[in-house]
Amino acid sequence: MSIIKRIAVLGAAVALLASPVVAAMTAAADTPADAPAAGAAAGTAAVSVPPSPAEAEAAAKATAARLAARHIVDVPVSFTVRNTNGSKAGCRTSGATQRISGHLTAPASVWAGGKRAVTLYQHGIASGEWYWRLDAPGYHYAEELALRGHASVTIDRLGYGASDRPDGFDTCIGAEADIAHQIVQQLRAGTYTLGGKPAEGPDTAQGFDTVTLAGQSNGGQVAQIEAYSFGAVDGLMIMDWTDRGLTPEANTRFFGALQGCMAGGQPSREPSDPSGYVYYDLGPDQFRRGNFHDTEQRVMDAAAPHQNRHPCGDMSSQLDSVFTDLEHLGSIKVPVLLVYGDEDARVTGGAAHQRLFTGAPTELVTVPGAGHYATMARSAASTFDRIDAWLDARGL
């Protein structure tokens, strides 16, 4: 790793340690006395047994058949974007042209002239598009929202999954927000690319009149940066993210991964993978304990193989962006929904975060018994219903 990149990562760590709000980041003002201990995993089952390749393929085919039977359009989409940062969260990028891959999942009625509204979803630092598309009946988020009448675009963010994966130091959290903004513009204009013709619908991309932006975990930070930097969305959903409520367990994982970034990143699974990436959780046990609570074993089994590395540039720029968030969240004017599991081992203080949105109408949903992956708890169906009701009430 170059000396410039090493200094950038070290500077992020020093900035946090020297910050007068570091204590606020490790314990939110609203943290209850019975908050879960670091890594608490009560209600979870034994170590996950990942499905075999044949089992995973069968599950994916079952999902596709189920969607088709329910008249849900599910088509690959892609977006050509620039890895630039015009957001208020200052950080450096490569400026290169990149490809972002994902899916559009919606009721067939959307293609037949129905409500032209869509939500763009940003996943968290330790996940990918799979978070919204888990091959587990009842927990495939995009499918469940489509059944309730809503269109969703889910993507692998830059550096993840099927999207382009540049050197991990060549992007940052502000660039992720800029890229989200570029995708929002393409969704409005219909200038994205369909990867195939839907079974029920046109063979060309369609534009949307209304676009909501949602993010889970640090994808929530990406979403809110886009909202206050560009003002180009009609609604905002923040799931499992707070700027001042990261738990000691979360910070332990963060600084462990940051140390890996200072060494240039951690080894990849494939020789062709780019450098400058690290794992937030070291191994499946940390991944399971940090993200799940009161979750069915089959759901953890389906999720376990997807644990991935993330770009060091996102991580090293995230901390400084917290201060930018605190300065600008009050300028957001669109409706904001905030969703949190009340047994989250990594994030607390949802009510305190809600109060930062002083210029917006807000609603707070607390999911009993849910962990950091709140929509993967056993209570997922009721959470989907709450999200559906919020979107419907606002015409989103």
XYZ file of C-alpha atoms in Angstrom:
396
model
C 0.000 0.000 0.000
C 1.300 3.430 -0.897
C 2.365 5.839 1.828
C -0.464 8.214 0.805
C -3.095 5.536 1.284
C -1.531 4.410 4.574
C -1.586 7.991 5.878
C -5.241 8.352 4.861
C -6.241 5.252 6.811
C -4.156 6.215 9.833
C -5.623 9.714 9.741
C -9.128 8.298 9.970
C -8.231 6.356 13.107
C -6.500 9.330 14.709
C -9.444 11.582 13.907
C -11.820 9.292 15.737
C -9.610 8.705 18.749
C -9.012 12.440 19.130
C -12.669 13.300 18.682
C -14.640 14.744 21.596
C -17.657 12.695 20.462
C -15.959 9.309 20.487
C -17.822 8.356 23.644
C -21.097 9.293 21.982
C -20.306 6.982 19.095
C -19.804 4.024 21.394
C -22.908 4.532 23.498
C -25.988 6.323 22.263
C -27.844 8.714 24.506
C -30.896 6.444 24.435
C -29.075 3.171 25.168
C -31.308 1.208 27.568
C -29.903 -0.324 30.723
C -30.614 -3.816 29.413
C -28.983 -3.304 26.009
C -27.454 -6.482 24.556
C -23.883 -7.235 25.491
C -21.231 -7.150 22.805
C -21.864 -9.970 20.368
C -25.073 -11.036 22.131
C -26.763 -13.780 20.137
C -29.532 -15.008 22.380
C -32.251 -16.608 20.335
C -29.906 -17.752 17.585
C -29.127 -21.380 16.865
C -25.987 -23.411 16.381
C -23.200 -22.667 13.924
C -24.591 -22.329 10.421
C -24.082 -25.076 7.872
C -23.880 -23.409 4.451
C -25.945 -25.042 1.706
C -24.106 -27.110 -0.852
C -23.795 -25.685 -4.380
C -26.612 -27.976 -5.488
C -28.831 -26.848 -2.606
C -28.087 -23.177 -3.322
C -28.940 -23.644 -6.995
C -32.196 -25.395 -6.093
C -33.133 -22.579 -3.699
C -32.480 -19.948 -6.384
C -34.638 -21.850 -8.885
C -37.411 -22.159 -6.299
C -37.279 -18.395 -5.715
C -37.512 -17.669 -9.447
C -40.467 -20.034 -9.834
C -42.230 -18.518 -6.846
C -41.804 -14.972 -8.178
C -43.102 -15.949 -11.604
C -46.131 -17.693 -10.103
C -46.920 -14.548 -8.143
C -46.624 -12.321 -11.250
C -43.592 -10.517 -9.871
C -41.174 -9.075 -12.416
C -37.580 -9.823 -11.414
C -35.056 -8.703 -14.015
C -31.321 -7.902 -13.903
C -30.434 -4.233 -14.336
C -27.162 -2.353 -14.611
C -26.033 1.253 -14.326
C -22.995 2.947 -15.851
C -21.649 5.463 -13.328
C -18.576 7.533 -12.539
C -16.632 6.863 -9.350
C -16.711 10.545 -8.389
C -17.639 12.382 -5.213
C -19.816 15.472 -5.491
C -21.366 14.885 -2.069
C -20.826 16.980 1.059
C -18.801 14.110 2.563
C -15.339 14.917 1.254
C -13.140 11.954 0.305
C -11.002 10.936 -2.665
C -11.952 8.688 -5.601
C -10.472 7.447 -8.870
C -13.008 9.151 -11.163
C -13.207 5.994 -13.285
C -16.271 4.791 -15.163
C -17.754 1.755 -13.427
C -20.629 -0.692 -13.783
C -23.136 -1.323 -10.988
C -25.228 -4.490 -11.189
C -28.529 -5.304 -9.541
C -32.158 -6.288 -10.028
C -35.525 -4.642 -10.452
C -38.214 -6.543 -8.573
C -41.804 -5.339 -8.851
C -45.426 -6.377 -9.320
C -46.195 -6.923 -13.002
C -48.732 -4.079 -12.695
C -45.833 -1.604 -12.547
C -44.996 -2.486 -16.146
C -48.672 -2.252 -17.131
C -48.960 1.439 -16.281
C -49.427 1.153 -12.525
C -47.872 3.340 -9.847
C -44.513 4.603 -11.148
C -42.671 4.565 -7.846
C -39.535 2.652 -6.856
C -37.199 2.321 -3.878
C -33.442 2.006 -4.381
C -31.770 -0.077 -1.661
C -28.189 0.270 -0.372
C -26.766 -2.680 1.570
C -24.391 -2.492 4.527
C -20.636 -2.845 4.860
C -20.647 -6.598 5.607
C -23.277 -7.642 3.085
C -24.272 -7.135 -0.538
C -27.304 -7.228 -2.789
C -27.989 -10.682 -1.380
C -29.258 -9.006 1.813
C -32.417 -7.954 -0.047
C -32.656 -11.163 -2.124
C -32.040 -14.039 0.283
C -33.269 -17.365 -1.118
C -35.332 -18.124 1.971
C -39.135 -18.022 1.587
C -40.623 -15.260 3.699
C -37.300 -13.398 3.973
C -36.634 -12.365 0.363
C -37.112 -8.640 1.017
C -37.702 -7.529 -2.580
C -40.244 -10.301 -3.115
C -42.118 -9.450 0.080
C -42.322 -5.759 -0.859
C -43.485 -6.666 -4.368
C -46.278 -8.783 -2.876
C -47.336 -5.644 -1.022
C -47.362 -3.609 -4.260
C -43.917 -1.964 -4.274
C -41.089 -1.859 -6.809
C -37.518 -2.281 -5.549
C -34.115 -1.860 -7.140
C -31.410 -3.714 -5.253
C -27.732 -3.436 -6.173
C -24.264 -4.550 -5.259
C -22.571 -1.279 -4.343
C -19.235 -0.424 -5.964
C -16.684 -2.927 -4.655
C -19.198 -5.666 -3.904
C -20.513 -8.812 -5.555
C -21.388 -8.602 -9.237
C -20.582 -4.870 -9.548
C -17.156 -3.577 -10.538
C -14.563 -3.990 -7.804
C -11.721 -1.495 -8.144
C -8.808 -1.229 -5.741
C -10.431 -0.791 -2.338
C -8.676 2.520 -1.716
C -10.001 4.082 -4.935
C -13.493 4.769 -3.615
C -15.098 6.125 -0.434
C -18.400 6.620 1.368
C -19.037 9.955 -0.381
C -18.525 8.281 -3.753
C -21.063 5.609 -2.804
C -23.549 8.423 -2.133
C -22.692 10.109 -5.441
C -23.157 6.797 -7.263
C -26.512 6.316 -5.524
C -27.492 9.767 -6.800
C -26.455 8.859 -10.346
C -28.593 5.717 -10.133
C -31.565 7.735 -8.824
C -31.258 10.013 -11.860
C -31.108 7.040 -14.232
C -34.171 5.477 -12.595
C -36.115 8.692 -13.142
C -34.985 9.009 -16.762
C -35.194 5.312 -17.660
C -31.578 5.343 -18.870
C -30.426 2.218 -17.033
C -29.988 -1.128 -18.803
C -32.222 -4.176 -18.537
C -30.373 -7.471 -18.534
C -33.234 -9.277 -20.243
C -36.881 -8.943 -21.218
C -39.273 -9.508 -18.301
C -41.817 -12.269 -18.787
C -44.537 -9.679 -18.128
C -43.464 -6.276 -19.360
C -41.603 -4.216 -21.960
C -38.094 -5.013 -23.122
C -36.787 -1.495 -22.499
C -36.078 0.360 -19.282
C -38.904 2.428 -17.836
C -38.635 5.697 -15.913
C -40.078 6.276 -12.432
C -41.809 9.429 -11.224
C -41.083 8.799 -7.548
C -37.830 7.440 -6.086
C -37.252 6.579 -2.434
C -33.748 5.793 -1.168
C -33.170 3.214 1.568
C -30.059 1.913 3.273
C -29.236 -0.767 5.824
C -26.312 -0.436 8.275
C -23.676 1.836 6.713
C -25.821 1.771 3.574
C -28.054 3.970 5.719
C -25.214 6.462 5.982
C -24.794 6.344 2.194
C -28.511 7.036 1.775
C -28.616 9.998 4.128
C -25.471 11.545 2.589
C -27.151 11.355 -0.820
C -30.318 12.940 0.586
C -28.664 15.976 2.175
C -26.060 16.420 -0.578
C -28.297 16.276 -3.644
C -31.910 16.553 -2.462
C -33.058 14.358 -5.328
C -35.198 11.708 -3.577
C -38.835 11.681 -2.487
C -38.396 9.628 0.676
C -35.652 8.159 2.858
C -35.434 4.912 4.849
C -32.647 4.360 7.376
C -32.317 0.819 8.716
C -29.953 -0.248 11.495
C -27.711 2.836 11.285
C -27.003 5.659 13.730
C -24.169 8.168 13.607
C -23.684 8.307 17.381
C -24.887 4.902 18.520
C -22.262 2.369 17.434
C -21.724 -0.150 20.231
C -18.347 -1.184 21.692
C -18.752 -4.476 19.796
C -19.161 -2.592 16.516
C -16.154 -0.385 17.213
C -14.039 -3.427 18.097
C -14.853 -4.942 14.718
C -14.296 -1.602 12.996
C -10.836 -0.962 14.405
C -9.794 -4.555 13.810
C -10.729 -4.186 10.156
C -9.099 -0.745 9.984
C -5.844 -2.315 11.165
C -6.160 -4.757 8.267
C -6.562 -1.816 5.906
C -3.379 -0.237 7.244
C -1.605 -3.432 6.228
C -3.032 -3.111 2.715
C -6.059 -5.353 3.196
C -6.747 -8.987 3.958
C -6.200 -11.988 1.675
C -8.954 -12.609 -0.842
C -10.710 -15.838 -1.632
C -9.825 -15.623 -5.308
C -6.424 -14.647 -6.789
C -8.169 -12.286 -9.199
C -9.810 -10.248 -6.414
C -8.565 -6.650 -6.041
C -6.436 -5.427 -3.156
C -7.460 -2.974 -0.450
C -10.372 -4.972 1.004
C -11.013 -6.428 4.476
C -13.581 -8.497 6.340
C -15.591 -6.675 9.000
C -16.237 -9.965 10.824
C -13.493 -12.543 11.178
C -15.222 -15.802 10.457
C -18.819 -17.010 10.409
C -19.253 -17.029 14.185
C -18.595 -13.272 14.510
C -20.765 -12.676 11.463
C -23.634 -14.627 12.991
C -23.378 -13.198 16.510
C -23.007 -9.614 15.336
C -25.905 -9.524 12.883
C -28.633 -11.980 13.877
C -31.019 -12.289 16.809
C -34.126 -14.445 17.037
C -33.472 -15.674 13.500
C -34.448 -19.018 12.006
C -31.545 -21.388 11.447
C -32.426 -21.745 7.765
C -32.054 -17.999 7.304
C -28.600 -17.914 8.911
C -27.603 -20.957 6.880
C -28.654 -19.186 3.669
C -26.824 -15.962 4.610
C -23.548 -17.425 5.917
C -21.881 -18.115 2.519
C -22.368 -14.489 1.449
C -20.067 -12.919 4.047
C -17.731 -10.697 2.045
C -14.832 -8.268 2.128
C -15.488 -4.548 1.746
C -13.439 -1.642 0.315
C -10.995 -0.001 2.728
C -11.780 3.409 1.234
C -15.392 3.144 2.419
C -14.258 2.268 5.915
C -11.527 4.875 6.281
C -13.837 7.689 5.104
C -16.846 6.635 7.134
C -15.745 8.174 10.427
C -15.080 11.672 9.137
C -18.436 11.549 7.359
C -20.182 11.125 10.711
C -19.321 14.745 11.546
C -20.658 15.849 8.163
C -23.866 13.936 8.880
C -24.350 15.683 12.211
C -23.996 19.034 10.481
C -26.397 18.379 7.603
C -29.072 15.839 8.616
C -31.344 18.671 9.722
C -31.487 19.980 6.153
C -33.310 16.880 4.858
C -36.954 17.717 4.137
C -38.442 14.494 2.719
C -40.250 11.907 4.894
C -37.858 9.639 6.808
C -38.559 6.139 8.160
C -36.103 4.701 10.701
C -36.107 0.953 11.455
C -34.141 -0.726 14.282
C -34.025 -4.092 16.007
C -34.171 -3.684 19.771
C -31.585 -6.458 20.249
C -29.052 -5.002 17.807
C -25.515 -5.828 18.980
C -23.997 -3.099 16.791
C -26.281 -0.077 16.750
C -28.294 1.640 19.476
C -29.989 4.999 19.893
C -32.588 4.999 17.123
C -34.683 7.646 18.886
C -31.625 9.877 19.297
C -30.825 9.519 15.595
C -34.427 10.333 14.704
C -34.121 13.653 16.540
C -31.282 14.731 14.232
C -33.750 15.019 11.315
C -35.124 18.324 12.540
C -36.462 19.435 9.147
C -38.251 16.240 8.111
C -41.381 14.328 9.095
C -40.072 11.123 10.693
C -41.381 7.785 11.911
C -39.488 5.329 14.110
C -40.096 1.563 13.962
C -38.532 -0.601 16.679
C -38.622 -4.332 15.920
C -38.948 -6.440 19.102
C -36.369 -9.216 19.389
C -34.560 -8.324 16.146
C -30.816 -7.917 15.733
C -28.735 -5.861 13.316
C -30.318 -7.629 10.360
C -33.771 -6.595 11.556
C -35.654 -7.822 8.479
C -34.220 -11.316 8.954
C -35.674 -11.848 12.435
C -38.702 -14.091 12.939
C -40.812 -10.929 13.117
C -39.897 -10.015 9.513
C -43.462 -10.202 8.167
C -44.714 -7.531 10.570
C -41.708 -5.335 9.703
C -42.497 -5.658 5.994
C -46.073 -4.617 6.813
C -44.849 -1.496 8.652
C -42.596 -0.503 5.740
C -45.452 -1.137 3.284
C -47.816 1.056 5.314
C -45.279 3.886 5.501
C -44.641 3.831 1.746
C -48.361 3.665 0.938
C -49.269 6.502 3.291
C -46.831 8.792 1.486
C -47.494 7.670 -2.069
C -43.973 6.237 -2.360
